[in-house]
Tab-separated table of C-alpha atoms in Angstrom:
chain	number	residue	atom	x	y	z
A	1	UNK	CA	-26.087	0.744	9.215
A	2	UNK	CA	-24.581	-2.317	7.156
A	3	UNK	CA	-22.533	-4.731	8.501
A	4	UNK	CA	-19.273	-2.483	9.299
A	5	UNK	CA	-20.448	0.804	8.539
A	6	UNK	CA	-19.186	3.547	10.642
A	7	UNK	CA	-21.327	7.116	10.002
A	8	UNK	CA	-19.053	10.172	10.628
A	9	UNK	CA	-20.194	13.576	12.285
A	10	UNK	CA	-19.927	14.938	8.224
A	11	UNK	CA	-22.833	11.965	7.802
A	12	UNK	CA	-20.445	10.114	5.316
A	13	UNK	CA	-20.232	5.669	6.119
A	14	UNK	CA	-17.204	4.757	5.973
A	15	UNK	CA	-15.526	1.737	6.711
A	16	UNK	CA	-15.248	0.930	10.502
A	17	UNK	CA	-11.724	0.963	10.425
A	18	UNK	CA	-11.502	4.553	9.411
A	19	UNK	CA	-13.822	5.984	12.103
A	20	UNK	CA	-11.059	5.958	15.008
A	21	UNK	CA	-9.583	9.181	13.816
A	22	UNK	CA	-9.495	12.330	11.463
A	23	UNK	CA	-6.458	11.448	9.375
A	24	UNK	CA	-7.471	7.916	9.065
A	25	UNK	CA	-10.583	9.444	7.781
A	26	UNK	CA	-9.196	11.381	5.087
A	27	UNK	CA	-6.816	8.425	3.914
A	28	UNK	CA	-9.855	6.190	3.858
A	29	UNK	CA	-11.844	9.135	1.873
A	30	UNK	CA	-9.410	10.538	-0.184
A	31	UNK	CA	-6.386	7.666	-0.967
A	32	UNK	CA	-7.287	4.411	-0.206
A	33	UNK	CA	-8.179	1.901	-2.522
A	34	UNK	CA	-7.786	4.500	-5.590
A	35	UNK	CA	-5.603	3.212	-8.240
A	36	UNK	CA	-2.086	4.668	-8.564
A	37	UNK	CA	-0.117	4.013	-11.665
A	38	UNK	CA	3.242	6.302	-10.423
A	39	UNK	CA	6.195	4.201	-9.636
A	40	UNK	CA	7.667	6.359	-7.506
A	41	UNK	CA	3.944	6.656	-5.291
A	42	UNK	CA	3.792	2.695	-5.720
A	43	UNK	CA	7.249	2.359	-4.240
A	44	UNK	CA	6.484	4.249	-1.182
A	45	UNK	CA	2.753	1.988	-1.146
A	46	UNK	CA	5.286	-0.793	-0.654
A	47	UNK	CA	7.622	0.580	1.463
A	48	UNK	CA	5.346	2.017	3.890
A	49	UNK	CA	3.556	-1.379	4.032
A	50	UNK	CA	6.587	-3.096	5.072
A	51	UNK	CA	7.417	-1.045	7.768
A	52	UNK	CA	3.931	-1.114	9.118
A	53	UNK	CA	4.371	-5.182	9.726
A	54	UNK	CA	3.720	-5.733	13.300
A	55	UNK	CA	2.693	-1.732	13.862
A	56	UNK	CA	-1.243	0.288	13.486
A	57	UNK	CA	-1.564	1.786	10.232
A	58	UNK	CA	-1.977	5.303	11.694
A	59	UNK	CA	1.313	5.083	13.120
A	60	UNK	CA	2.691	4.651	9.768
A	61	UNK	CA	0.578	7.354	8.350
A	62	UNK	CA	1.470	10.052	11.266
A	63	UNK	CA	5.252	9.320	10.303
A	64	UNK	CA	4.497	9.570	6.391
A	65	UNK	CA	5.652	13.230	6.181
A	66	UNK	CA	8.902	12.133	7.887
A	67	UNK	CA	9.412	9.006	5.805
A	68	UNK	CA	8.981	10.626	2.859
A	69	UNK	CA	11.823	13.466	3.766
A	70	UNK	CA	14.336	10.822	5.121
A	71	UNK	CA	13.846	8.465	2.059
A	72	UNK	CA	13.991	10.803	-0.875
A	73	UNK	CA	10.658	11.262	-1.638
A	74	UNK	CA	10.247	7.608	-1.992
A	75	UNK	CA	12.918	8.151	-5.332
A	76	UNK	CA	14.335	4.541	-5.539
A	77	UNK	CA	16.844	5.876	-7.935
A	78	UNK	CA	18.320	7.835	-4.752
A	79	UNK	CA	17.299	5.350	-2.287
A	80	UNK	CA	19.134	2.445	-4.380
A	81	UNK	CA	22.790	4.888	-4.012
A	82	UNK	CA	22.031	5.107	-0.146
A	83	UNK	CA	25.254	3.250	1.806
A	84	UNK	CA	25.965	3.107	5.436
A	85	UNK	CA	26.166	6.234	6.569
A	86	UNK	CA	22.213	6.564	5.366
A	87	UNK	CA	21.392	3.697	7.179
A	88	UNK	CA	23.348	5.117	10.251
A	89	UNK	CA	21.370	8.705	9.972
A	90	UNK	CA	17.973	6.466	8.797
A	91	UNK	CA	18.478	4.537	12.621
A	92	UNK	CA	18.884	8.116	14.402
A	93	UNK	CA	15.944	9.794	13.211
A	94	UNK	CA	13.094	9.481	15.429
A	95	UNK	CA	10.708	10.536	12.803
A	96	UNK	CA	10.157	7.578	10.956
A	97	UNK	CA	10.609	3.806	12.508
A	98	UNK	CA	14.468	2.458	13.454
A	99	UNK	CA	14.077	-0.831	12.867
A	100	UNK	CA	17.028	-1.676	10.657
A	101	UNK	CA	15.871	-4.508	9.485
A	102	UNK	CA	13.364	-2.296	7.837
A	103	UNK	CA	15.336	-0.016	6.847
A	104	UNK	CA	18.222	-2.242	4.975
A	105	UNK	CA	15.128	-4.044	3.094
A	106	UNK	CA	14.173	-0.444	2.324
A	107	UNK	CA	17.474	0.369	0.286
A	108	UNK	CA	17.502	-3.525	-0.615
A	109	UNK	CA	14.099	-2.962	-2.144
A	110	UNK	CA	15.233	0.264	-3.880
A	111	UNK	CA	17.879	-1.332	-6.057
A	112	UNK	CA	15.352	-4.494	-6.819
A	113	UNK	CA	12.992	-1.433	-8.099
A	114	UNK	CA	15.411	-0.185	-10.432
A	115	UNK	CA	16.254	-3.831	-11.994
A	116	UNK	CA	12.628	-4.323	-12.004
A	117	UNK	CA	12.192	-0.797	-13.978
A	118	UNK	CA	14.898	-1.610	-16.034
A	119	UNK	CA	13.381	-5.285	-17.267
A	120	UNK	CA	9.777	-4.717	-16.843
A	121	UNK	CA	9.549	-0.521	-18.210
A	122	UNK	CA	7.711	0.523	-14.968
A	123	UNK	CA	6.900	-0.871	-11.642
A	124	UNK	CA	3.130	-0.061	-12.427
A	125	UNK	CA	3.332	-2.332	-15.473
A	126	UNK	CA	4.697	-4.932	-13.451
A	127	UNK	CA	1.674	-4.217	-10.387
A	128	UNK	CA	-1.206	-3.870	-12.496
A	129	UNK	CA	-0.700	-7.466	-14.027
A	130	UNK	CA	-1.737	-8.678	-10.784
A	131	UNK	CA	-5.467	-7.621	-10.397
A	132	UNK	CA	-7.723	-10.002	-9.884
A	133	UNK	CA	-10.859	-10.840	-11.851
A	134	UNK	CA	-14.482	-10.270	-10.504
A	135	UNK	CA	-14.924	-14.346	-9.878
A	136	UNK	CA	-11.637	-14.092	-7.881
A	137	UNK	CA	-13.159	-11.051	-5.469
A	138	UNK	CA	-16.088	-11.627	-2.588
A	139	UNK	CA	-19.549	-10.856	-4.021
A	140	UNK	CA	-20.001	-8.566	-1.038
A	141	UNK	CA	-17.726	-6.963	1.504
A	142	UNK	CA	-18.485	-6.874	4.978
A	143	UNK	CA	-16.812	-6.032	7.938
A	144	UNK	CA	-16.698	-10.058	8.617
A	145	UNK	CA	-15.590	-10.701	5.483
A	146	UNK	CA	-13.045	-8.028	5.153
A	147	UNK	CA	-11.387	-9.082	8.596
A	148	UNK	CA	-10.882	-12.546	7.712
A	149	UNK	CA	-9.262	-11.228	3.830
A	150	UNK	CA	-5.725	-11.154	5.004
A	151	UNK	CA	-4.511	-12.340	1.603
A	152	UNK	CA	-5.298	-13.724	-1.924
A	153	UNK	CA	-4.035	-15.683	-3.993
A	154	UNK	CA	-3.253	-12.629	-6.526
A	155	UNK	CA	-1.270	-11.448	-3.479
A	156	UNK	CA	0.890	-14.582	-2.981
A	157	UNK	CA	1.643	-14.914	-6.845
A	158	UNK	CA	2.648	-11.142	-6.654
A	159	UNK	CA	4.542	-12.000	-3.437
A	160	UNK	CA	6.515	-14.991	-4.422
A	161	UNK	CA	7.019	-12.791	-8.033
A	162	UNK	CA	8.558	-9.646	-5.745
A	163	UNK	CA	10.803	-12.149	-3.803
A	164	UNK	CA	12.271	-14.095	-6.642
A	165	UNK	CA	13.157	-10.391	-8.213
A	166	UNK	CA	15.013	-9.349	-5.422
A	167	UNK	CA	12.382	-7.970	-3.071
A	168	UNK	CA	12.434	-8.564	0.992
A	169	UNK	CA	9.784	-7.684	3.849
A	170	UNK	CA	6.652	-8.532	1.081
A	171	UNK	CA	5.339	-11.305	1.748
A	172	UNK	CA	1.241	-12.738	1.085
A	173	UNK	CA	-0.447	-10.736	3.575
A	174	UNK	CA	2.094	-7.255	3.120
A	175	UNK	CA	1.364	-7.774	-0.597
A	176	UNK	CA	-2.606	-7.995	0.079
A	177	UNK	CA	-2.143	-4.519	2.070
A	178	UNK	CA	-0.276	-2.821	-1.000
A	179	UNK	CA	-2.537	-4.010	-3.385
A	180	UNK	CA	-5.803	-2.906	-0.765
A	181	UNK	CA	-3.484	0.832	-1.015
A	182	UNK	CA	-2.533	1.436	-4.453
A	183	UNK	CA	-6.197	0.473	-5.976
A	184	UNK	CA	-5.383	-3.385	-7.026
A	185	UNK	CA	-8.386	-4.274	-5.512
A	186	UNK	CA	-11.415	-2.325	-3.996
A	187	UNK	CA	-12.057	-3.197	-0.198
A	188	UNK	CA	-14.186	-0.504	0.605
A	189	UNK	CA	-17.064	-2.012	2.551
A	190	UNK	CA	-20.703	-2.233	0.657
A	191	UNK	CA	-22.249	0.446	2.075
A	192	UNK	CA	-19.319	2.692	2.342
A	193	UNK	CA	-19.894	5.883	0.614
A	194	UNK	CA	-16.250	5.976	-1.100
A	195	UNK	CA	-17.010	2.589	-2.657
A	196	UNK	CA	-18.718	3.957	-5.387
A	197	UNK	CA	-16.428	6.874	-6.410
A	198	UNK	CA	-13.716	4.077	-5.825
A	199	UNK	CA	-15.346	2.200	-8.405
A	200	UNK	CA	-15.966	5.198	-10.899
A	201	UNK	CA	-12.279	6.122	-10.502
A	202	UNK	CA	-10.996	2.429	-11.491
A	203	UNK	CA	-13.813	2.357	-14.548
A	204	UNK	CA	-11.682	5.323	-15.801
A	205	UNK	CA	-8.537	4.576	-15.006
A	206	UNK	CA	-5.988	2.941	-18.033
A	207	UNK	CA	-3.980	0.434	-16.559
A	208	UNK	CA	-0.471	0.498	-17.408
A	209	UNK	CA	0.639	-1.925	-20.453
């Protein structure tokens, strides 16, 4: 197998990372790296990605379901009206993480959304003006490669853009992990049998103006 490659019992390669277990598996196959243009699905990309700083992934993506019911469905419109009695039930609910740093940056984040929105027309707008070019992207992705591609420099400018609007918990390398998510970029490994359809999916995809 290439460099990374991980073949499944269903005889699919996949990315190493994926192979560990069957829900990782199906985000790898199904979600990520496959460009989203929804602000309210980009929101929770970004959200989501915060929270995972310092956690695994599939911790984050075992608590999804329960994120997703305590924050609204990801609706920053709703999240942005959430005061301290949200952030009181957020901190007892063993569903999703209580870290209330998180959390504050969370309803912090919400309200930068809807100033964004409100200036920029959509968040995806705003997102999409960040992909990089071919020459900025490796000419092949390997597991090697891949493990030392923590962040770019499309991730620091969209970083340091995020930050100076209002937005906390995104920095460089949380930024690089959104972008990896929500399709920016395509980090599937060469050799990885979603590459391809990843690639077919962004040739047809019409990013937001």
């Amino acid at each position: 197998m290439s460099d990374g490659i991980e073949r499944g019992a269903d005889g699919l390669g996949r990315c190493w990372w994926a192979a560990s277990a069957a829900d990782y598996a199906a985000y790898h196959d199904r979600e990520w790296g496959r460009p989203v243009a929804d602000d309210f699905r980009l929101f929770e990309k970004l959200t989501l990605e915060g929270f995972q700083s310092g956690l695994s992934w599939l911790t984050i993506l075992r608590k999804r379901d329960n994120f997703r019911a305590a924050f609204a469905g990801f609706d920053f419109h709703r999240i942005a009206r959430f005061g301290k009695r949200d952030v009181a039930r957020l901190m007892a609910d063993a569903g999703i993480v209580r870290h209330r740093g998180k959390i504050e940056a969370a309803l912090s984040n919400a309200r930068a959304a809807c100033r964004l929105l409100e200036k920029e027309g959509s968040i995806a707008s705003f997102v999409w003006r960040y992909e990089p070019g071919p020459a900025e992207r490796p000419a092949r992705l390997t597991r090697s490669v891949l493990t030392g591609l923590t962040w770019s420099p499309a991730s620091k400018a969209l970083a340091k853009d995020l930050r100076a609007r209002g937005f906390s918990f995104v920095g460089p390398t949380t930024a690089y992990a959104f972008m990896q998510a929500m399709g920016l970029v395509n980090d599937h490994l060469h050799g990885c049998d979603a590459r391809e359809a990843v690639e077919r999916e962004r040739a047809r995809f019409r990013r937001p103006r």
